[in-house]
């Protein structure tokens, strides 16, 4: 792993890609890493494509630009594969993580030339089963941690539980549901 791990998130407004990006930055910071987490918007409306970025390092990072050659790409809405060049600059030693019920082999066929790891997770199904609504960001966050190894998974779960307890202090059912989603997602992400 190089000194700085760079992650690019692709989603649509309202799906929580920006929130997941910022939660990953918080979790990495809590584990002693140097972090950057920031979004880039096109038209600011529900459903419009958005991009968010993370830089995570053991040493201070002085680069302050968008990420052009990411180690990992997270695709929160698989329909973006058809309209956005999600593979642009992606390091073949990294991985793409896609929210889809498809297998990695099925998604690989859609991606064409990419030779790196293809990972999939059915974030919609997991969030609907556990939380009762489609909140794909929490499962995608957990899958990203599992695939990238950028934060120790056990420490990540501990940090996220503390974060959820602070954020949802008056809603313990939300905490329990999100913790279930995190652990289930880390178990169910498929790598191929």
PDB file of C-alpha atoms in Angstrom:
ATOM      1  CA  UNK A   1       0.000   0.000   0.000  1.00  0.00           C
ATOM      2  CA  UNK A   2       1.336   3.430  -0.894  1.00  0.00           C
ATOM      3  CA  UNK A   3       1.600   6.167   1.705  1.00  0.00           C
ATOM      4  CA  UNK A   4      -1.725   7.782   0.766  1.00  0.00           C
ATOM      5  CA  UNK A   5      -4.852   5.777  -0.042  1.00  0.00           C
ATOM      6  CA  UNK A   6      -7.198   7.653  -2.359  1.00  0.00           C
ATOM      7  CA  UNK A   7     -10.867   6.783  -2.754  1.00  0.00           C
ATOM      8  CA  UNK A   8     -13.401   8.248  -5.173  1.00  0.00           C
ATOM      9  CA  UNK A   9     -17.121   7.881  -4.505  1.00  0.00           C
ATOM     10  CA  UNK A  10     -19.790   8.049  -7.231  1.00  0.00           C
ATOM     11  CA  UNK A  11     -23.432   8.407  -6.234  1.00  0.00           C
ATOM     12  CA  UNK A  12     -26.539  10.448  -6.783  1.00  0.00           C
ATOM     13  CA  UNK A  13     -27.747  13.314  -4.634  1.00  0.00           C
ATOM     14  CA  UNK A  14     -29.728  11.946  -1.700  1.00  0.00           C
ATOM     15  CA  UNK A  15     -28.070   8.509  -1.565  1.00  0.00           C
ATOM     16  CA  UNK A  16     -25.577   9.446   1.130  1.00  0.00           C
ATOM     17  CA  UNK A  17     -22.316   9.095  -0.815  1.00  0.00           C
ATOM     18  CA  UNK A  18     -21.035  12.379   0.633  1.00  0.00           C
ATOM     19  CA  UNK A  19     -22.085  11.316   4.129  1.00  0.00           C
ATOM     20  CA  UNK A  20     -20.363   7.931   3.764  1.00  0.00           C
ATOM     21  CA  UNK A  21     -17.222   9.687   2.535  1.00  0.00           C
ATOM     22  CA  UNK A  22     -17.216  11.983   5.564  1.00  0.00           C
ATOM     23  CA  UNK A  23     -17.959   9.093   7.956  1.00  0.00           C
ATOM     24  CA  UNK A  24     -14.970   7.208   6.550  1.00  0.00           C
ATOM     25  CA  UNK A  25     -12.828  10.296   7.138  1.00  0.00           C
ATOM     26  CA  UNK A  26     -14.091  10.491  10.740  1.00  0.00           C
ATOM     27  CA  UNK A  27     -13.433   6.789  11.362  1.00  0.00           C
ATOM     28  CA  UNK A  28      -9.932   7.002   9.892  1.00  0.00           C
ATOM     29  CA  UNK A  29      -9.176  10.142  11.902  1.00  0.00           C
ATOM     30  CA  UNK A  30     -10.372   8.414  15.077  1.00  0.00           C
ATOM     31  CA  UNK A  31      -7.929   5.596  14.365  1.00  0.00           C
ATOM     32  CA  UNK A  32      -5.010   8.042  14.190  1.00  0.00           C
ATOM     33  CA  UNK A  33      -4.817   8.639  10.444  1.00  0.00           C
ATOM     34  CA  UNK A  34      -4.502  11.892   8.554  1.00  0.00           C
ATOM     35  CA  UNK A  35      -7.592  12.384   6.418  1.00  0.00           C
ATOM     36  CA  UNK A  36      -9.350  14.418   3.803  1.00  0.00           C
ATOM     37  CA  UNK A  37     -12.985  13.970   2.869  1.00  0.00           C
ATOM     38  CA  UNK A  38     -14.740  16.311   0.456  1.00  0.00           C
ATOM     39  CA  UNK A  39     -17.523  16.320  -2.152  1.00  0.00           C
ATOM     40  CA  UNK A  40     -17.713  17.737  -5.647  1.00  0.00           C
ATOM     41  CA  UNK A  41     -21.129  18.677  -6.959  1.00  0.00           C
ATOM     42  CA  UNK A  42     -22.562  19.190 -10.388  1.00  0.00           C
ATOM     43  CA  UNK A  43     -26.146  20.428 -10.350  1.00  0.00           C
ATOM     44  CA  UNK A  44     -27.166  20.382  -6.682  1.00  0.00           C
ATOM     45  CA  UNK A  45     -30.406  18.440  -6.884  1.00  0.00           C
ATOM     46  CA  UNK A  46     -31.793  15.152  -5.710  1.00  0.00           C
ATOM     47  CA  UNK A  47     -30.733  12.363  -8.057  1.00  0.00           C
ATOM     48  CA  UNK A  48     -27.974  14.300  -9.831  1.00  0.00           C
ATOM     49  CA  UNK A  49     -24.574  12.572 -10.030  1.00  0.00           C
ATOM     50  CA  UNK A  50     -22.134  13.587  -7.308  1.00  0.00           C
ATOM     51  CA  UNK A  51     -18.541  12.699  -6.619  1.00  0.00           C
ATOM     52  CA  UNK A  52     -16.814  12.634  -3.240  1.00  0.00           C
ATOM     53  CA  UNK A  53     -13.210  11.943  -2.301  1.00  0.00           C
ATOM     54  CA  UNK A  54     -11.131  10.556   0.554  1.00  0.00           C
ATOM     55  CA  UNK A  55      -7.403  10.711   1.157  1.00  0.00           C
ATOM     56  CA  UNK A  56      -6.197   8.666   4.091  1.00  0.00           C
ATOM     57  CA  UNK A  57      -2.581   8.470   5.236  1.00  0.00           C
ATOM     58  CA  UNK A  58      -0.320   7.716   8.182  1.00  0.00           C
ATOM     59  CA  UNK A  59       1.501  10.975   7.493  1.00  0.00           C
ATOM     60  CA  UNK A  60       0.313  14.499   6.849  1.00  0.00           C
ATOM     61  CA  UNK A  61      -0.969  15.048   3.319  1.00  0.00           C
ATOM     62  CA  UNK A  62      -0.309  18.359   1.614  1.00  0.00           C
ATOM     63  CA  UNK A  63      -2.138  17.554  -1.630  1.00  0.00           C
ATOM     64  CA  UNK A  64      -5.410  19.492  -1.943  1.00  0.00           C
ATOM     65  CA  UNK A  65      -7.005  18.622  -5.256  1.00  0.00           C
ATOM     66  CA  UNK A  66      -9.548  16.227  -6.657  1.00  0.00           C
ATOM     67  CA  UNK A  67      -8.429  12.634  -6.968  1.00  0.00           C
ATOM     68  CA  UNK A  68      -7.552  11.621 -10.504  1.00  0.00           C
ATOM     69  CA  UNK A  69      -5.884   8.225  -9.956  1.00  0.00           C
ATOM     70  CA  UNK A  70      -7.816   6.592  -7.108  1.00  0.00           C
ATOM     71  CA  UNK A  71      -6.864   3.327  -5.456  1.00  0.00           C
ATOM     72  CA  UNK A  72     -10.539   2.519  -4.899  1.00  0.00           C
ATOM     73  CA  UNK A  73     -13.749   3.596  -6.553  1.00  0.00           C
ATOM     74  CA  UNK A  74     -17.084   3.203  -4.766  1.00  0.00           C
ATOM     75  CA  UNK A  75     -20.202   3.211  -6.945  1.00  0.00           C
ATOM     76  CA  UNK A  76     -23.281   3.784  -4.782  1.00  0.00           C
ATOM     77  CA  UNK A  77     -25.667   3.717  -7.770  1.00  0.00           C
ATOM     78  CA  UNK A  78     -24.829   1.095 -10.394  1.00  0.00           C
ATOM     79  CA  UNK A  79     -26.696   3.023 -13.127  1.00  0.00           C
ATOM     80  CA  UNK A  80     -23.780   5.483 -13.072  1.00  0.00           C
ATOM     81  CA  UNK A  81     -21.586   2.824 -14.716  1.00  0.00           C
ATOM     82  CA  UNK A  82     -23.482   3.555 -17.939  1.00  0.00           C
ATOM     83  CA  UNK A  83     -23.225   7.351 -17.748  1.00  0.00           C
ATOM     84  CA  UNK A  84     -20.031   8.205 -15.842  1.00  0.00           C
ATOM     85  CA  UNK A  85     -16.501   6.936 -16.490  1.00  0.00           C
ATOM     86  CA  UNK A  86     -16.220   5.364 -13.035  1.00  0.00           C
ATOM     87  CA  UNK A  87     -13.010   3.565 -14.044  1.00  0.00           C
ATOM     88  CA  UNK A  88     -11.186   6.750 -15.043  1.00  0.00           C
ATOM     89  CA  UNK A  89      -7.702   6.642 -13.522  1.00  0.00           C
ATOM     90  CA  UNK A  90      -8.522   3.658 -11.262  1.00  0.00           C
ATOM     91  CA  UNK A  91      -5.388   1.832 -10.156  1.00  0.00           C
ATOM     92  CA  UNK A  92      -5.535  -1.803 -11.370  1.00  0.00           C
ATOM     93  CA  UNK A  93      -3.976  -2.835  -8.034  1.00  0.00           C
ATOM     94  CA  UNK A  94      -6.983  -1.333  -6.247  1.00  0.00           C
ATOM     95  CA  UNK A  95     -10.644  -2.205  -6.619  1.00  0.00           C
ATOM     96  CA  UNK A  96     -14.045  -0.980  -7.679  1.00  0.00           C
ATOM     97  CA  UNK A  97     -16.892  -1.571  -5.220  1.00  0.00           C
ATOM     98  CA  UNK A  98     -20.389  -1.526  -6.731  1.00  0.00           C
ATOM     99  CA  UNK A  99     -23.805  -1.485  -5.074  1.00  0.00           C
ATOM    100  CA  UNK A 100     -25.612  -4.212  -7.010  1.00  0.00           C
ATOM    101  CA  UNK A 101     -27.243  -7.607  -6.547  1.00  0.00           C
ATOM    102  CA  UNK A 102     -24.975  -8.868  -9.359  1.00  0.00           C
ATOM    103  CA  UNK A 103     -21.857 -10.953  -8.819  1.00  0.00           C
ATOM    104  CA  UNK A 104     -18.389  -9.508  -9.386  1.00  0.00           C
ATOM    105  CA  UNK A 105     -18.104 -11.611 -12.567  1.00  0.00           C
ATOM    106  CA  UNK A 106     -21.326 -10.111 -13.963  1.00  0.00           C
ATOM    107  CA  UNK A 107     -20.189  -6.557 -13.206  1.00  0.00           C
ATOM    108  CA  UNK A 108     -16.735  -7.238 -14.668  1.00  0.00           C
ATOM    109  CA  UNK A 109     -18.397  -7.979 -18.030  1.00  0.00           C
ATOM    110  CA  UNK A 110     -20.069  -4.552 -17.916  1.00  0.00           C
ATOM    111  CA  UNK A 111     -16.801  -2.787 -17.082  1.00  0.00           C
ATOM    112  CA  UNK A 112     -14.894  -4.123 -20.069  1.00  0.00           C
ATOM    113  CA  UNK A 113     -11.144  -3.585 -19.842  1.00  0.00           C
ATOM    114  CA  UNK A 114     -10.613  -3.186 -16.071  1.00  0.00           C
ATOM    115  CA  UNK A 115      -8.268  -5.881 -14.745  1.00  0.00           C
ATOM    116  CA  UNK A 116      -8.298  -5.020 -11.039  1.00  0.00           C
ATOM    117  CA  UNK A 117     -10.545  -6.411  -8.334  1.00  0.00           C
ATOM    118  CA  UNK A 118     -14.282  -6.027  -8.768  1.00  0.00           C
ATOM    119  CA  UNK A 119     -16.323  -6.133  -5.568  1.00  0.00           C
ATOM    120  CA  UNK A 120     -20.078  -6.097  -5.188  1.00  0.00           C
ATOM    121  CA  UNK A 121     -22.556  -5.745  -2.376  1.00  0.00           C
ATOM    122  CA  UNK A 122     -26.341  -5.580  -2.448  1.00  0.00           C
ATOM    123  CA  UNK A 123     -26.519  -2.478  -0.263  1.00  0.00           C
ATOM    124  CA  UNK A 124     -30.162  -1.868  -1.131  1.00  0.00           C
ATOM    125  CA  UNK A 125     -31.290  -5.316   0.025  1.00  0.00           C
ATOM    126  CA  UNK A 126     -29.293  -5.153   3.255  1.00  0.00           C
ATOM    127  CA  UNK A 127     -30.542  -1.692   4.221  1.00  0.00           C
ATOM    128  CA  UNK A 128     -34.154  -2.476   3.322  1.00  0.00           C
ATOM    129  CA  UNK A 129     -34.103  -5.754   5.277  1.00  0.00           C
ATOM    130  CA  UNK A 130     -32.480  -4.256   8.365  1.00  0.00           C
ATOM    131  CA  UNK A 131     -33.542  -0.598   8.339  1.00  0.00           C
ATOM    132  CA  UNK A 132     -36.773  -0.812   6.344  1.00  0.00           C
ATOM    133  CA  UNK A 133     -35.588   1.788   3.781  1.00  0.00           C
ATOM    134  CA  UNK A 134     -33.005   2.093   1.051  1.00  0.00           C
ATOM    135  CA  UNK A 135     -30.020   3.761   2.725  1.00  0.00           C
ATOM    136  CA  UNK A 136     -27.110   2.451   0.622  1.00  0.00           C
ATOM    137  CA  UNK A 137     -24.414   4.608   2.192  1.00  0.00           C
ATOM    138  CA  UNK A 138     -23.907   2.601   5.399  1.00  0.00           C
ATOM    139  CA  UNK A 139     -23.448  -0.753   3.625  1.00  0.00           C
ATOM    140  CA  UNK A 140     -21.171   0.861   1.031  1.00  0.00           C
ATOM    141  CA  UNK A 141     -19.082   2.440   3.788  1.00  0.00           C
ATOM    142  CA  UNK A 142     -18.616  -0.940   5.480  1.00  0.00           C
ATOM    143  CA  UNK A 143     -17.796  -2.654   2.192  1.00  0.00           C
ATOM    144  CA  UNK A 144     -15.193   0.024   1.435  1.00  0.00           C
ATOM    145  CA  UNK A 145     -13.489  -0.510   4.790  1.00  0.00           C
ATOM    146  CA  UNK A 146     -13.473  -4.276   4.293  1.00  0.00           C
ATOM    147  CA  UNK A 147     -12.117  -4.149   0.726  1.00  0.00           C
ATOM    148  CA  UNK A 148      -9.567  -1.363   1.193  1.00  0.00           C
ATOM    149  CA  UNK A 149      -8.298  -2.263   4.656  1.00  0.00           C
ATOM    150  CA  UNK A 150      -7.668   1.447   5.140  1.00  0.00           C
ATOM    151  CA  UNK A 151      -8.990   1.183   8.706  1.00  0.00           C
ATOM    152  CA  UNK A 152      -8.876  -1.885  10.933  1.00  0.00           C
ATOM    153  CA  UNK A 153     -12.406  -3.387  10.670  1.00  0.00           C
ATOM    154  CA  UNK A 154     -12.780  -3.965  14.425  1.00  0.00           C
ATOM    155  CA  UNK A 155     -11.626  -0.458  15.250  1.00  0.00           C
ATOM    156  CA  UNK A 156     -13.921   0.866  12.510  1.00  0.00           C
ATOM    157  CA  UNK A 157     -16.966  -0.833  14.055  1.00  0.00           C
ATOM    158  CA  UNK A 158     -16.032   0.534  17.498  1.00  0.00           C
ATOM    159  CA  UNK A 159     -15.544   4.066  16.111  1.00  0.00           C
ATOM    160  CA  UNK A 160     -18.813   3.937  14.178  1.00  0.00           C
ATOM    161  CA  UNK A 161     -20.753   2.743  17.211  1.00  0.00           C
ATOM    162  CA  UNK A 162     -19.432   5.707  19.204  1.00  0.00           C
ATOM    163  CA  UNK A 163     -20.325   8.041  16.338  1.00  0.00           C
ATOM    164  CA  UNK A 164     -23.851   6.626  16.020  1.00  0.00           C
ATOM    165  CA  UNK A 165     -24.387   6.818  19.808  1.00  0.00           C
ATOM    166  CA  UNK A 166     -23.477  10.493  19.676  1.00  0.00           C
ATOM    167  CA  UNK A 167     -25.505  11.264  16.564  1.00  0.00           C
ATOM    168  CA  UNK A 168     -28.590   9.180  17.451  1.00  0.00           C
ATOM    169  CA  UNK A 169     -28.540   9.451  21.253  1.00  0.00           C
ATOM    170  CA  UNK A 170     -32.347   9.617  21.415  1.00  0.00           C
ATOM    171  CA  UNK A 171     -32.917   6.829  18.852  1.00  0.00           C
ATOM    172  CA  UNK A 172     -31.298   3.599  20.104  1.00  0.00           C
ATOM    173  CA  UNK A 173     -33.124   1.541  17.452  1.00  0.00           C
ATOM    174  CA  UNK A 174     -31.311   3.504  14.741  1.00  0.00           C
ATOM    175  CA  UNK A 175     -27.971   2.705  16.377  1.00  0.00           C
ATOM    176  CA  UNK A 176     -28.707  -1.030  16.573  1.00  0.00           C
ATOM    177  CA  UNK A 177     -29.933  -1.155  12.978  1.00  0.00           C
ATOM    178  CA  UNK A 178     -26.929   0.685  11.587  1.00  0.00           C
ATOM    179  CA  UNK A 179     -24.520  -1.501  13.546  1.00  0.00           C
ATOM    180  CA  UNK A 180     -26.210  -4.602  12.119  1.00  0.00           C
ATOM    181  CA  UNK A 181     -25.944  -3.147   8.621  1.00  0.00           C
ATOM    182  CA  UNK A 182     -22.218  -2.442   9.102  1.00  0.00           C
ATOM    183  CA  UNK A 183     -21.291  -5.911  10.306  1.00  0.00           C
ATOM    184  CA  UNK A 184     -23.545  -7.708   7.818  1.00  0.00           C
ATOM    185  CA  UNK A 185     -22.149  -5.667   4.937  1.00  0.00           C
ATOM    186  CA  UNK A 186     -18.553  -6.457   5.836  1.00  0.00           C
ATOM    187  CA  UNK A 187     -19.477 -10.153   5.814  1.00  0.00           C
ATOM    188  CA  UNK A 188     -21.442 -10.056   2.551  1.00  0.00           C
ATOM    189  CA  UNK A 189     -19.240  -7.984   0.249  1.00  0.00           C
ATOM    190  CA  UNK A 190     -18.051 -10.213  -2.597  1.00  0.00           C
ATOM    191  CA  UNK A 191     -14.623  -9.898  -4.173  1.00  0.00           C
ATOM    192  CA  UNK A 192     -13.791 -11.180  -7.615  1.00  0.00           C
TER     193      UNK A 192
END
